[in-house]
Each structure stands twice: as structure tokens, then as C-alpha cells.
Amino acid sequence: MIAQRCINCGKKVEWIVLGINFGLFILKGSFALLSHSKSLLTDSFQSLANFIITIVVLTSLRMASKGADEKFPYGYGKVELLASGIVNMLLMIAAIVFIFVSFTQIIMVGPEKPPKLVAILAAGISIIANYIAFGYGRCAGEKLGSTAILANADVSRADVATSVAVIVAVVGSNLGFSRLDHIVAIVICVLIIKVTLGGIKKAIKGLMDVSLRSEEQHIRNLVEDIEGVQCVGDVKARFAGRSLWVDVNIFVPADWVLSRGLETVRKIKNVLRRKMKGISDVSVQLLPFVGADDHGYRARYSSEKTKRE
Amino acid sequence: MSEEQKCIKCAAKLSWIGLWVSVFLAFFKGVVGIFTGSRALTASALYSLHDVISGAAVIIGLRIATRPADEEHPYGHGNAEYIVCVFTSILILGVTVFLLGDCIRIIFRGEHAPPHWAALGAAVISVFANELIYRYNICAYKHLNSPALLAHAKHHRADVISSLAVVVAIMGSAMGYRFLDALVAVFEAGHLIFLSVEIFYQGGSGLIDCAIQGSDISLIRQVLSDTSDVKEVRDIKTRQIGRRVWVDLYVCLPPEKTIAEVNAISGQIRQSIENRIEYLGNVNVFCE
């Protein structure tokens, strides 16, 4: 049983991380301008990126909860995927531009004054704040079993690492390695590109309705155990945002009457809703079971596939 | 007959030739535009880039999107076309907004040296190349009556007009109307923003599973009401995956029928929908 305290905590955690990220962006941005530290500037940019992504996710979740209508019969869940894909792409472009700017500064401008040591203060605050956000997120995510919250917690932990790198860069360039600040800035940009690339890939996979192997296998196993189901045909699952749409084809004895078949369908829906998280809709198609070698199934599907080709 | 076959061959080649001409022009005008400082020519390069993307989306749609469903992609590859549209239109939108800001800045500051004459050469080349492609497209369209060809032809005509505007702008700025170059660029950028938003909206609504047009849905309704065994239609859900239409029907059938009979009825429904709607991907009939 999940404690009520944890559920409340899970609701709040995204807003708290949002606030922390925005605060850190302002803090690190202004300190970066004060101390002329390029690496702290990219670090603040990363906090801004996290802030924007969280806002996009929160607003699209609100939009997704609007439910289906005439124009969008499957609901608005995919808005989340689309929006996060676009935001990640824009952030990646920004990071690439920043890398170019840093390179030209290294080559054209030459050695500069090292950044002032106040930058360390901002980076230190960032480390502490992000570590708190990470611990908080991980606690809530593990208690509630939410992968989304856990993923957010990991982002916070990655921010801790970049802030540590900023401290190294600021100290190092003050000790005489004058280009360290620029180099760390570039490394942070490369990390941002890596993270955003992952986000883009995930969004594209979702938008293409890529097969969800483990979920589909799980569904298949659950359905197979249900009484009356002779054999399970196609199982398709796709994400609409965070919820799953499931299509299942099952084979039942051909001489059953429909009402009995519908009884089985109801059972399947109940079992799936109870045993799996985030299922928004289950559609079950009943097919007659002809024989052990299911010729009917093979014939129908191969004919459909050739038609599509 | 052989005349028509020649036209079909010509049309098939045309879409490729048009694409490559646009690729070349986008690059050429872009480089010349940036080096000569002509904002109007740079905007015109973005126009050609827009043509490249819409042309490439069509080809991708025909190639990847028609690949059948496989293990990894149980719903087919249709959405690849939409994804290309959405992501590239955002890129164009970004560059265009950037250019627009630059132009507005120039107009307000009022300091803009007239672009080099090389820009004029590039614009003139673009006018002739696009006019040529337009003529070919119109010829093929007249013989084959394909709406896609007409759309292509219109794209290239628009390019001709935009390049002509650039010619006017560059000559005008050379004669002393210095703001003309930036002004033409502003108009072209404005139109481009409109075009990109349109592509983005189409691709985006496709990606979040927009329903097909109402007339097709009423066709499906017609089929269902013609089938005597269907007692009640609970829901009709449709979505477009690339070019294919996927249909989920939720209907009530008489509960005393056997599963074999039910399967025969749904096969019949599937068949008659297939006869009415082009580019059908899949029809699922769910009993409730």
C-alpha cells in the first residue's frame, strides 16, 4: 500500500524540480555574467533546458487529459511526444551553435582573463540544490513506481556532475590552464546534445508507434492464461503519451455464441486493467479457432500483408 | 498511346529533376545571398529549400512509408513522412524568423549597402531555371491531368515570382531605393512562415492521430447501416498513418450468433469498406 504522503509528494515533485531549475538558471546565469565563466554559462543553459522541458511535459499532460473528441478520436496523448521531440531538437541546435561559438572564441580570441572565483559559489549551490532534487525525486519515484519521476531524478543527478565540472574548470583556469573553461563548456554542450538526441529518438519511436516488445509479451502471457482463449493472435501496443492503447486478437472456439465470447473479452479487459499500469484502452477482436494449426489465422494475415505490399 | 507513355516517363523524371534543381538553387542562392549581403536573395533561397523539403517528403512518403508493417513497426512506417515534415518545417521556421528579425533591424537602422551585382545574376538564373521546370510540369499536367504535377508546377511558378521580386529588389537598391532589398525579404519571409506553419500543422495533427475527413467517416457509417446484422454503432475511430487510413469499429452484433458467423460479418464489413475508401491500411471490427 502506497502511503498518502508519498502520493502527495509525487504530485509536488515535478513542480519543485521546476522551481529549482528556474532558480538555478537565474542564479548561474547572473553569476556567469559576473565572473565571465563560459562553462558556468552553459551550465545555466542546461538548467534552462530542463526547465523548458519540464514545462512542456506538464502543459502537454494537461492537454492530454482533455480526452478524445471528433477530430482526435484517440485523444491528445501524443502531443506530449511531439512537443518533447521539438523542444529537444531546438535545444540540440542551440548546443551545436554554442559549440561553434566556443571554438571560434578559443581560436580567434586567444587567452583571456580567467573567470572570477565567485563562479564556484554558484556551482556549489547548484550541486547542493540538484542533489536535494535528485534524492527527493528518487524517493518519490521508487515509492510510486513511476519511471517518469525516476527519469527526472536522473536528470538532476547529471546536473550535479556538470556543476562539479564547472568548479574544476574555474579553479583550473585560475591556476593557469586558461582554456579549461572553454573546453568544459564544450564538453557540457556535447552532453546536452547526447541527452537531447536520446529525447528525440524516444519521441520519434513513440510517434512511429514502434512495437513495445516487453509490454506485448506481458499482455500475451496474461491473455493466454484466461479460460476459453484457444490461442492469441496479434498483440499490438502503442503509447499515446503515457498511456497504452492495446489491440489484441484472440481465437475462441468457432461454435461459441457471441455473448459468451463477449464474456471472455470482459474478463481480458479486467485482467489487463488490473495487472498493468497505464492502460487507457483495450480492444479485443474475436476470431474463430479452426484447428490446432490455425490455418484461418495464417491465411487472413498473409493475405492482408500481401495486399499492403 | 506511345505519346502518353512518353509523358508518363517525362513526369516521373520531372519530380526528380525539379527536386535537384531546387537543391542546387537553394544552395547557390543561399551562398550568393549571404556573401553579397542581399537579404531578399537569402529569403528566396529559403523558398527553394522549402520546395526541396516538400518534394523530399513526397518521395519519402512513397518510399519508406509504403514499406509494409514489420516486427518492429506493427503499424507500418507511414508516420515517417509526417515526422520529416514537422522537423524540417521547424528548421525552416527558425531560420526564417532569424532572417526576418535581421531584415527588420536593417529597415529600422536604415543602413544597408546595396547588394553586389552577383546577386542579380543568381536571381536571374533562378528565374529561368524555375520557369523551365514550370513549363515542363504544365506540359505533363495537361497530358496526364495529375493534381500532383499541377501542385509541383505551382511551386515552381511561385519560385519564379519570388526570384523576379529579388531581381527588382536588387536593381532598386542599386538605383537608390536601399530599403527595397530588405523589404522584399520581409514579404518573402512572411509568406514562408505561413507556408511552414501550414506544413507543420498538417504533419503535427497527423502525428497525434487526427481523424480522417468527415465525408469518409459518413461513408463508413453508410456501410455499417447497410449491414443488417449491425445493431448499434458504438464508436468509429479513424486515423491516418502516412497515406493509409486505419479504422477501428466498435459495433454491437446479435449476441446469439456464433463466433464463426461474427467473423464472416466483420469480413463482409471490411470488404465493403475496402471498396469505398482508397488507401486503406487496416480495419478492425470489435464487438461490444
Coordinates of C-alpha atoms in Angstrom, one line a residue:
Chain A
M1 CA 0.0 0.0 0.0
I2 CA 1.4 3.4 -1.0
A3 CA 1.3 5.9 1.7
Q4 CA -0.9 9.0 1.1
R5 CA 2.1 11.1 2.0
C6 CA 4.1 9.6 -1.0
I7 CA 1.3 10.2 -3.4
N8 CA 1.1 13.9 -2.4
C9 CA 4.9 14.0 -2.7
G10 CA 4.8 12.6 -6.2
K11 CA 2.3 15.3 -7.3
K12 CA 4.5 18.0 -5.9
V13 CA 7.9 16.7 -7.0
E14 CA 7.8 18.0 -10.6
W15 CA 6.8 21.5 -9.6
I16 CA 9.6 21.6 -7.0
V17 CA 12.2 20.5 -9.6
L18 CA 10.7 23.1 -11.9
G19 CA 11.2 25.8 -9.4
I20 CA 14.8 24.6 -8.5
N21 CA 15.7 24.6 -12.2
F22 CA 14.4 28.1 -12.8
G23 CA 16.1 29.5 -9.7
L24 CA 19.4 27.8 -10.7
F25 CA 19.1 29.2 -14.2
I26 CA 18.8 32.8 -12.9
L27 CA 21.5 32.3 -10.3
K28 CA 24.0 30.6 -12.5
G29 CA 23.3 32.9 -15.5
S30 CA 23.9 36.1 -13.5
F31 CA 27.0 34.7 -11.8
A32 CA 28.3 33.6 -15.2
L33 CA 27.9 37.2 -16.5
L34 CA 29.6 38.5 -13.3
S35 CA 32.5 36.1 -13.4
H36 CA 32.9 35.7 -17.2
S37 CA 32.8 31.9 -16.9
K38 CA 31.8 30.2 -20.1
S39 CA 31.3 26.8 -18.5
L40 CA 29.0 28.3 -15.9
L41 CA 27.0 29.9 -18.7
T42 CA 26.5 26.6 -20.5
D43 CA 25.6 25.0 -17.1
S44 CA 22.9 27.7 -16.6
F45 CA 21.7 27.0 -20.1
Q46 CA 21.3 23.4 -19.2
S47 CA 19.1 24.3 -16.2
L48 CA 17.1 26.5 -18.5
A49 CA 16.7 23.5 -20.9
N50 CA 15.5 21.3 -18.0
F51 CA 13.1 24.0 -17.0
I52 CA 11.6 24.3 -20.5
I53 CA 11.3 20.5 -21.0
T54 CA 9.5 20.1 -17.7
I55 CA 7.1 22.9 -18.6
V56 CA 6.4 21.3 -21.9
V57 CA 5.7 18.0 -20.3
L58 CA 3.4 19.5 -17.7
T59 CA 1.4 21.5 -20.2
S60 CA 1.1 18.7 -22.6
L61 CA 0.0 16.3 -19.8
R62 CA -2.8 18.8 -19.1
M63 CA -3.7 18.9 -22.7
A64 CA -3.6 15.1 -22.9
S65 CA -6.1 14.8 -20.1
K66 CA -8.7 16.6 -22.2
G67 CA -9.8 13.2 -23.7
A68 CA -10.8 12.2 -27.1
D69 CA -13.1 14.2 -29.4
E70 CA -14.4 14.1 -33.0
K71 CA -11.2 15.4 -34.6
F72 CA -8.8 13.3 -32.5
P73 CA -10.6 10.0 -31.7
Y74 CA -7.5 8.6 -29.9
G75 CA -7.1 11.6 -27.6
Y76 CA -4.3 14.1 -27.3
G77 CA -1.7 11.9 -25.6
K78 CA 0.7 12.1 -28.4
V79 CA 1.0 15.9 -28.0
E80 CA 3.5 15.1 -25.3
L81 CA 5.7 13.1 -27.6
L82 CA 5.5 15.7 -30.4
A83 CA 6.2 18.6 -28.1
S84 CA 9.2 16.9 -26.4
G85 CA 10.6 15.9 -29.7
I86 CA 10.5 19.5 -31.0
V87 CA 11.9 21.0 -27.8
N88 CA 14.7 18.5 -27.7
M89 CA 15.6 19.3 -31.3
L90 CA 15.7 23.1 -30.7
L91 CA 17.9 22.6 -27.6
M92 CA 20.2 20.4 -29.6
I93 CA 20.5 23.1 -32.3
A94 CA 21.3 25.7 -29.5
A95 CA 24.0 23.4 -28.1
I96 CA 25.6 22.9 -31.5
V97 CA 25.6 26.7 -32.1
F98 CA 27.2 27.2 -28.7
I99 CA 30.0 24.7 -29.5
F100 CA 30.8 26.6 -32.7
V101 CA 30.9 29.9 -30.8
S102 CA 33.2 28.4 -28.2
F103 CA 35.5 27.0 -30.8
T104 CA 35.8 30.3 -32.6
Q105 CA 36.5 32.0 -29.3
I106 CA 39.3 29.6 -28.5
I107 CA 40.9 30.1 -31.9
M108 CA 40.2 33.8 -32.6
V109 CA 40.3 35.4 -29.2
G110 CA 43.2 33.5 -27.6
P111 CA 44.0 33.5 -23.9
E112 CA 41.6 35.6 -21.8
K113 CA 41.4 36.6 -18.2
P114 CA 40.4 33.5 -16.1
P115 CA 36.9 33.6 -14.7
K116 CA 36.4 35.1 -11.3
L117 CA 36.2 32.7 -8.4
V118 CA 32.6 33.7 -7.4
A119 CA 31.5 31.3 -10.1
I120 CA 32.4 28.5 -7.7
L121 CA 29.8 29.7 -5.3
A122 CA 27.0 29.4 -7.8
A123 CA 28.2 26.0 -9.0
G124 CA 28.3 24.9 -5.3
I125 CA 24.7 26.0 -4.7
S126 CA 23.7 24.2 -7.9
I127 CA 25.3 21.0 -6.7
I128 CA 23.5 21.0 -3.4
A129 CA 20.1 22.0 -4.9
N130 CA 20.3 19.4 -7.6
Y131 CA 21.4 16.7 -5.2
I132 CA 18.4 17.5 -3.0
A133 CA 16.1 17.4 -6.1
F134 CA 17.7 14.0 -7.0
G135 CA 17.2 12.5 -3.6
Y136 CA 13.6 13.7 -3.4
G137 CA 12.7 12.5 -6.9
R138 CA 14.2 9.1 -6.4
C139 CA 12.4 8.6 -3.1
A140 CA 9.0 9.6 -4.7
G141 CA 9.7 7.7 -7.9
E142 CA 10.7 4.4 -6.2
K143 CA 7.7 4.5 -3.8
L144 CA 5.3 5.2 -6.5
G145 CA 7.0 3.1 -9.2
S146 CA 6.9 5.9 -11.7
T147 CA 9.6 5.7 -14.4
A148 CA 8.8 9.3 -15.4
I149 CA 9.7 10.7 -12.0
L150 CA 12.8 8.5 -11.8
A151 CA 14.0 9.7 -15.2
N152 CA 13.6 13.3 -14.0
A153 CA 15.7 12.4 -10.9
D154 CA 18.5 11.1 -13.1
V155 CA 18.5 14.4 -15.0
S156 CA 19.0 16.2 -11.7
R157 CA 21.9 13.9 -10.9
A158 CA 23.5 14.6 -14.3
D159 CA 23.3 18.3 -13.4
V160 CA 25.3 17.7 -10.3
A161 CA 28.1 16.3 -12.5
T162 CA 28.2 19.3 -14.8
S163 CA 28.3 21.7 -11.9
V164 CA 31.3 19.7 -10.5
A165 CA 32.9 20.1 -13.9
V166 CA 32.3 23.8 -13.7
I167 CA 34.2 24.1 -10.4
V168 CA 37.1 22.1 -11.8
A169 CA 37.2 24.5 -14.9
V170 CA 37.1 27.7 -12.8
V171 CA 39.8 26.5 -10.4
G172 CA 41.9 25.1 -13.3
S173 CA 41.8 28.2 -15.4
N174 CA 42.7 30.3 -12.4
L175 CA 45.7 28.0 -11.8
G176 CA 46.9 28.7 -15.4
F177 CA 45.1 26.3 -17.7
S178 CA 43.5 29.3 -19.4
R179 CA 41.4 27.3 -21.9
L180 CA 39.9 24.8 -19.5
D181 CA 36.8 27.0 -19.0
H182 CA 36.0 26.9 -22.8
I183 CA 36.8 23.2 -23.0
V184 CA 34.5 22.3 -20.2
A185 CA 31.8 24.5 -21.8
I186 CA 32.2 22.4 -25.0
V187 CA 32.0 19.1 -23.1
I188 CA 28.8 20.2 -21.3
C189 CA 27.3 21.1 -24.7
V190 CA 28.3 17.6 -26.0
L191 CA 26.5 16.1 -23.0
I192 CA 23.4 18.2 -23.7
I193 CA 23.5 17.0 -27.3
K194 CA 23.7 13.4 -26.2
V195 CA 20.7 13.8 -23.8
T196 CA 18.6 15.7 -26.4
L197 CA 19.4 13.1 -29.0
G198 CA 18.0 10.5 -26.7
G199 CA 14.9 12.6 -26.2
I200 CA 14.4 13.0 -30.0
K201 CA 14.9 9.2 -30.5
K202 CA 12.3 8.4 -27.9
A203 CA 9.8 10.8 -29.3
I204 CA 10.2 9.5 -32.9
K205 CA 9.9 5.9 -31.7
G206 CA 6.6 6.8 -29.9
L207 CA 5.3 8.8 -32.9
M208 CA 6.1 5.9 -35.3
D209 CA 4.2 3.5 -33.0
V210 CA 7.3 1.3 -32.6
S211 CA 6.5 -2.1 -31.2
L212 CA 6.7 -2.4 -27.4
R213 CA 8.1 -5.9 -27.0
S214 CA 8.2 -6.4 -23.3
E215 CA 4.7 -5.0 -22.8
E216 CA 3.3 -7.0 -25.7
Q217 CA 4.9 -10.2 -24.3
H218 CA 3.4 -9.4 -20.9
I219 CA 0.0 -8.9 -22.3
R220 CA 0.3 -12.1 -24.3
N221 CA 1.1 -14.1 -21.2
L222 CA -1.7 -12.6 -19.3
V223 CA -4.3 -13.2 -22.0
E224 CA -3.1 -16.8 -22.7
D225 CA -4.0 -17.8 -19.2
I226 CA -7.6 -16.7 -19.5
E227 CA -10.1 -19.5 -19.7
G228 CA -11.6 -20.1 -23.2
V229 CA -8.8 -18.4 -25.1
Q230 CA -7.5 -21.1 -27.5
C231 CA -4.7 -19.1 -28.9
V232 CA -3.5 -15.5 -29.0
G233 CA -3.1 -13.8 -32.4
D234 CA -1.6 -10.4 -33.0
V235 CA -0.9 -8.3 -29.9
K236 CA -0.2 -4.6 -30.6
A237 CA 0.5 -1.9 -28.1
R238 CA 1.4 1.7 -28.7
F239 CA 2.0 4.7 -26.5
A240 CA -0.3 7.7 -26.7
G241 CA 1.8 9.9 -24.4
R242 CA 1.9 8.0 -21.1
S243 CA -1.0 5.6 -21.6
L244 CA -1.1 2.4 -23.6
W245 CA -3.5 1.6 -26.3
V246 CA -3.7 -2.2 -26.7
D247 CA -5.1 -4.3 -29.6
V248 CA -5.4 -8.0 -29.0
N249 CA -6.7 -10.7 -31.4
I250 CA -7.8 -13.9 -29.7
F251 CA -9.1 -17.2 -31.1
V252 CA -12.0 -18.8 -29.4
P253 CA -14.0 -21.9 -30.4
A254 CA -15.9 -21.2 -33.6
D255 CA -19.2 -22.5 -32.3
W256 CA -19.3 -20.3 -29.3
V257 CA -22.1 -17.7 -29.3
L258 CA -21.1 -14.1 -29.3
S259 CA -22.4 -13.4 -25.8
R260 CA -20.1 -16.0 -24.4
G261 CA -17.2 -14.5 -26.4
L262 CA -18.0 -11.1 -25.0
E263 CA -17.9 -12.5 -21.5
T264 CA -14.3 -13.6 -22.3
V265 CA -13.5 -10.1 -23.7
R266 CA -14.7 -8.5 -20.5
K267 CA -12.5 -10.9 -18.5
I268 CA -9.5 -10.0 -20.5
K269 CA -10.1 -6.3 -20.2
N270 CA -10.5 -6.6 -16.4
V271 CA -7.3 -8.7 -16.1
L272 CA -5.2 -6.3 -18.2
R273 CA -6.5 -3.2 -16.4
R274 CA -5.8 -4.7 -13.0
K275 CA -2.4 -6.2 -13.8
M276 CA -0.8 -3.5 -15.9
K277 CA -0.2 0.2 -15.3
G278 CA -1.2 3.0 -17.6
I279 CA -3.6 1.1 -19.9
S280 CA -6.1 3.5 -21.3
D281 CA -7.9 1.3 -23.8
V282 CA -8.1 -2.4 -24.7
S283 CA -9.7 -3.5 -27.9
V284 CA -10.2 -7.2 -28.4
Q285 CA -11.1 -8.8 -31.7
L286 CA -12.6 -12.3 -31.6
L287 CA -11.6 -14.7 -34.3
P288 CA -12.9 -18.3 -34.8
F289 CA -10.5 -21.0 -33.8
V290 CA -10.4 -23.5 -36.7
G291 CA -7.9 -26.1 -35.8
A292 CA -4.7 -26.7 -33.9
D293 CA -2.6 -25.4 -36.8
D294 CA -4.7 -22.2 -37.1
H295 CA -4.9 -22.1 -40.9
G296 CA -7.5 -19.4 -40.8
Y297 CA -5.3 -17.1 -38.9
R298 CA -2.3 -17.6 -41.2
A299 CA -4.4 -17.2 -44.3
R300 CA -6.1 -14.0 -43.2
Y301 CA -2.8 -12.3 -42.2
S302 CA -0.7 -13.3 -45.1
S303 CA -3.4 -12.1 -47.5
E304 CA -3.6 -8.8 -45.7
K305 CA 0.2 -8.4 -45.8
T306 CA 0.5 -9.0 -49.5
K307 CA -2.3 -6.6 -50.1
R308 CA -0.4 -3.9 -48.2
E309 CA 2.7 -4.6 -50.2
Chain B
M1 CA -0.5 5.7 -76.8
S2 CA 3.3 5.9 -77.1
E3 CA 2.8 9.7 -76.8
E4 CA 1.2 9.2 -73.4
Q5 CA 3.8 6.8 -72.2
K6 CA 6.4 9.4 -73.1
C7 CA 4.5 11.8 -71.0
I8 CA 4.4 9.4 -68.0
K9 CA 8.1 8.9 -68.2
C10 CA 8.7 12.6 -68.5
A11 CA 6.6 13.2 -65.5
A12 CA 8.3 10.6 -63.4
K13 CA 11.7 12.1 -64.2
L14 CA 10.4 15.6 -63.7
S15 CA 9.8 15.3 -59.9
W16 CA 13.4 14.2 -59.5
I17 CA 14.8 16.9 -61.8
G18 CA 12.7 19.5 -60.1
L19 CA 14.0 18.3 -56.7
W20 CA 17.6 18.5 -57.7
V21 CA 17.2 21.9 -59.4
S22 CA 15.7 23.2 -56.1
V23 CA 18.5 21.7 -54.1
F24 CA 21.0 23.4 -56.3
L25 CA 19.2 26.7 -56.3
A26 CA 18.7 26.7 -52.5
F27 CA 22.4 26.2 -52.0
F28 CA 23.5 28.6 -54.8
K29 CA 21.2 31.4 -53.8
G30 CA 21.9 30.9 -50.1
V31 CA 25.7 31.2 -50.6
V32 CA 25.5 34.1 -53.0
G33 CA 22.8 35.8 -50.9
I34 CA 25.0 35.7 -47.7
F35 CA 28.2 36.8 -49.4
T36 CA 26.6 39.7 -51.3
G37 CA 24.5 40.7 -48.3
S38 CA 21.3 40.5 -50.2
R39 CA 18.6 39.6 -47.7
A40 CA 16.0 39.1 -50.5
L41 CA 18.1 36.5 -52.2
T42 CA 18.7 34.7 -48.9
A43 CA 14.9 34.6 -48.4
S44 CA 14.5 33.3 -51.9
A45 CA 17.0 30.5 -51.1
L46 CA 14.8 29.5 -48.2
Y47 CA 11.9 29.3 -50.7
S48 CA 13.8 26.8 -52.7
L49 CA 14.7 24.9 -49.6
H50 CA 11.0 24.7 -48.8
D51 CA 10.4 23.2 -52.2
V52 CA 13.2 20.7 -51.6
I53 CA 11.6 19.6 -48.3
S54 CA 8.1 19.2 -49.7
G55 CA 9.5 17.3 -52.6
A56 CA 11.6 15.1 -50.4
A57 CA 8.6 14.4 -48.1
V58 CA 6.6 13.2 -51.1
I59 CA 9.4 10.9 -52.1
I60 CA 10.0 9.6 -48.6
G61 CA 6.3 9.1 -48.3
L62 CA 6.3 7.0 -51.4
R63 CA 9.4 5.0 -50.5
I64 CA 9.6 4.4 -46.7
A65 CA 6.0 5.0 -45.8
T66 CA 4.7 2.3 -48.2
R67 CA 7.0 -0.3 -46.7
P68 CA 4.7 -2.9 -45.0
A69 CA 4.4 -3.3 -41.3
D70 CA 7.1 -5.4 -39.7
E71 CA 8.0 -6.8 -36.3
E72 CA 9.5 -3.6 -35.1
H73 CA 6.8 -1.3 -36.6
P74 CA 3.4 -3.1 -36.2
Y75 CA 1.5 -0.1 -37.6
G76 CA 3.7 0.4 -40.6
H77 CA 6.1 3.3 -41.4
G78 CA 3.6 5.8 -42.6
N79 CA 4.3 8.4 -39.9
A80 CA 7.9 8.8 -41.2
E81 CA 6.5 11.2 -43.7
Y82 CA 4.8 13.4 -41.1
I83 CA 8.0 13.4 -38.9
V84 CA 10.1 14.6 -41.8
C85 CA 7.5 17.4 -42.4
V86 CA 7.3 18.5 -38.8
F87 CA 11.0 18.6 -38.0
T88 CA 12.1 20.2 -41.3
S89 CA 9.4 22.8 -41.2
I90 CA 10.5 23.8 -37.7
L91 CA 14.0 24.2 -39.0
I92 CA 12.9 26.5 -41.9
L93 CA 10.7 28.4 -39.5
G94 CA 13.6 29.0 -37.2
V95 CA 15.9 30.3 -40.0
T96 CA 13.1 32.4 -41.4
V97 CA 12.3 34.1 -38.2
F98 CA 16.0 34.8 -37.7
L99 CA 16.2 36.3 -41.2
L100 CA 13.0 38.3 -40.6
G101 CA 14.5 39.8 -37.4
D102 CA 17.6 40.7 -39.3
C103 CA 15.6 42.5 -42.1
I104 CA 13.5 44.4 -39.6
R105 CA 16.7 45.6 -37.9
I106 CA 18.1 46.7 -41.2
I107 CA 15.0 48.6 -42.1
F108 CA 14.9 50.5 -38.8
R109 CA 18.5 51.3 -38.8
G110 CA 18.4 52.4 -42.4
E111 CA 22.0 51.4 -43.1
H112 CA 22.1 48.8 -45.8
A113 CA 24.7 48.8 -48.6
P114 CA 23.2 47.8 -52.0
P115 CA 24.0 44.1 -52.7
H116 CA 26.7 43.2 -55.1
W117 CA 25.7 42.6 -58.8
A118 CA 26.5 38.9 -58.4
A119 CA 23.2 38.6 -56.5
L120 CA 21.4 39.8 -59.6
G121 CA 23.0 37.0 -61.7
A122 CA 21.9 34.3 -59.2
A123 CA 18.3 35.6 -59.1
V124 CA 18.1 35.7 -62.9
I125 CA 19.4 32.1 -63.2
S126 CA 16.8 31.1 -60.6
V127 CA 14.1 32.8 -62.6
F128 CA 15.0 30.9 -65.8
A129 CA 15.6 27.5 -64.2
N130 CA 12.3 27.6 -62.3
E131 CA 10.3 28.9 -65.4
L132 CA 11.7 26.0 -67.4
I133 CA 10.7 23.4 -64.8
Y134 CA 7.3 25.1 -64.6
R135 CA 6.8 24.8 -68.3
Y136 CA 7.7 21.1 -68.3
N137 CA 5.4 20.4 -65.4
I138 CA 2.5 22.2 -67.0
C139 CA 3.0 20.3 -70.2
A140 CA 3.0 17.0 -68.4
Y141 CA 0.0 18.1 -66.3
K142 CA -2.0 18.9 -69.5
H143 CA -1.3 15.5 -70.9
L144 CA -1.8 13.4 -67.7
N145 CA -4.2 15.5 -65.7
S146 CA -2.4 14.7 -62.4
P147 CA -3.1 17.1 -59.5
A148 CA 0.4 16.4 -58.0
L149 CA 2.0 17.7 -61.1
L150 CA -0.1 20.8 -61.0
A151 CA 1.0 21.4 -57.4
H152 CA 4.6 21.0 -58.4
A153 CA 4.2 23.4 -61.3
K154 CA 2.6 26.0 -58.9
H155 CA 5.5 25.7 -56.5
H156 CA 8.0 26.4 -59.3
R157 CA 5.8 29.3 -60.5
A158 CA 5.9 30.8 -57.0
D159 CA 9.7 30.5 -57.1
V160 CA 9.8 32.3 -60.4
I161 CA 7.8 35.2 -58.9
S162 CA 9.9 35.3 -55.8
S163 CA 13.1 35.4 -57.8
L164 CA 11.7 38.1 -60.0
A165 CA 10.9 40.1 -56.9
V166 CA 14.6 39.7 -55.9
V167 CA 15.7 41.0 -59.3
V168 CA 13.5 44.1 -58.8
A169 CA 14.8 44.5 -55.3
I170 CA 18.5 44.3 -56.2
M171 CA 18.1 46.7 -59.2
G172 CA 16.0 49.0 -57.0
S173 CA 18.6 49.1 -54.2
A174 CA 21.3 49.8 -56.8
M175 CA 19.3 52.8 -58.1
G176 CA 19.0 54.3 -54.6
Y177 CA 15.9 52.6 -53.0
R178 CA 18.1 51.0 -50.5
F179 CA 15.4 49.6 -48.2
L180 CA 13.8 47.6 -51.2
D181 CA 16.1 44.6 -50.7
A182 CA 15.1 44.2 -47.0
L183 CA 11.5 45.0 -47.7
V184 CA 11.2 42.2 -50.4
A185 CA 12.9 39.9 -47.9
V186 CA 10.4 40.7 -45.2
F187 CA 7.5 39.9 -47.6
E188 CA 9.0 36.6 -48.7
A189 CA 9.9 35.6 -45.1
G190 CA 6.3 36.4 -44.0
H191 CA 4.9 34.1 -46.7
L192 CA 7.4 31.4 -45.9
I193 CA 6.4 31.5 -42.2
F194 CA 2.8 31.0 -43.3
L195 CA 3.8 28.0 -45.6
S196 CA 5.9 26.3 -42.9
V197 CA 3.2 26.7 -40.2
E198 CA 0.8 25.0 -42.7
I199 CA 3.2 22.1 -43.2
F200 CA 3.8 21.8 -39.5
Y201 CA 0.2 21.8 -38.7
Q202 CA -0.6 19.1 -41.2
G203 CA 2.3 16.9 -40.1
G204 CA 1.6 17.5 -36.4
S205 CA -2.1 16.7 -36.5
G206 CA -1.2 13.6 -38.4
L207 CA 1.2 12.5 -35.8
I208 CA -1.2 12.9 -32.9
D209 CA -3.7 10.7 -34.8
C210 CA -6.1 13.1 -36.4
A211 CA -9.3 11.5 -37.8
I212 CA -9.9 11.3 -41.5
Q213 CA -12.2 13.7 -43.2
G214 CA -15.9 13.7 -42.3
S215 CA -17.1 12.5 -45.8
D216 CA -15.1 9.3 -45.5
I217 CA -16.5 8.7 -42.0
S218 CA -20.0 9.0 -43.3
L219 CA -19.1 6.5 -46.0
I220 CA -18.2 4.1 -43.3
R221 CA -21.4 4.8 -41.4
Q222 CA -23.3 4.1 -44.6
V223 CA -21.6 0.7 -44.9
L224 CA -22.5 -0.2 -41.3
S225 CA -26.1 0.9 -41.6
D226 CA -26.4 -1.2 -44.8
T227 CA -25.2 -4.3 -42.9
S228 CA -28.4 -5.7 -41.4
D229 CA -26.7 -7.6 -38.6
V230 CA -25.1 -4.4 -37.0
K231 CA -27.5 -3.4 -34.2
E232 CA -25.7 -0.4 -33.0
V233 CA -22.6 1.5 -33.8
R234 CA -20.8 2.4 -30.6
D235 CA -17.8 4.2 -32.0
I236 CA -15.8 4.8 -35.2
K237 CA -12.2 5.6 -34.7
T238 CA -10.0 6.5 -37.6
R239 CA -6.5 7.8 -38.0
Q240 CA -4.2 8.3 -40.8
I241 CA -0.7 6.7 -40.8
G242 CA 1.1 8.4 -43.6
R243 CA -1.1 7.7 -46.6
R244 CA -3.0 4.8 -45.2
V245 CA -6.3 5.0 -43.3
W246 CA -6.6 2.8 -40.2
V247 CA -10.1 2.2 -39.0
D248 CA -11.4 0.8 -35.7
L249 CA -15.1 0.0 -35.5
Y250 CA -16.9 -0.7 -32.3
V251 CA -20.2 -2.3 -33.1
C252 CA -22.9 -4.4 -31.4
L253 CA -23.9 -7.6 -33.2
P254 CA -26.6 -10.0 -32.2
P255 CA -25.4 -12.0 -29.2
E256 CA -26.9 -15.3 -30.3
K257 CA -24.6 -15.5 -33.4
T258 CA -21.6 -17.9 -33.3
I259 CA -18.1 -16.6 -33.5
A260 CA -17.7 -18.0 -37.0
E261 CA -20.7 -16.1 -38.2
V262 CA -19.5 -12.9 -36.4
N263 CA -16.2 -13.3 -38.2
A264 CA -17.9 -13.6 -41.5
I265 CA -19.9 -10.5 -40.9
S266 CA -16.8 -8.5 -40.0
G267 CA -15.1 -9.8 -43.1
Q268 CA -18.0 -8.6 -45.1
I269 CA -17.9 -5.1 -43.5
R270 CA -14.1 -5.0 -44.0
Q271 CA -14.6 -5.8 -47.7
S272 CA -17.2 -3.2 -48.4
I273 CA -15.2 -0.5 -46.7
E274 CA -12.2 -1.5 -48.7
N275 CA -14.3 -1.0 -51.9
R276 CA -15.3 2.5 -50.8
I277 CA -12.1 4.0 -49.4
E278 CA -8.8 4.3 -51.2
Y279 CA -5.5 3.7 -49.4
L280 CA -7.0 1.6 -46.6
G281 CA -4.4 0.3 -44.1
N282 CA -6.4 -1.9 -41.8
V283 CA -9.9 -2.3 -40.5
N284 CA -10.6 -3.8 -37.1
V285 CA -14.1 -4.8 -36.1
F286 CA -14.6 -5.0 -32.3
C287 CA -17.8 -6.4 -30.9
E288 CA -19.3 -4.9 -27.8

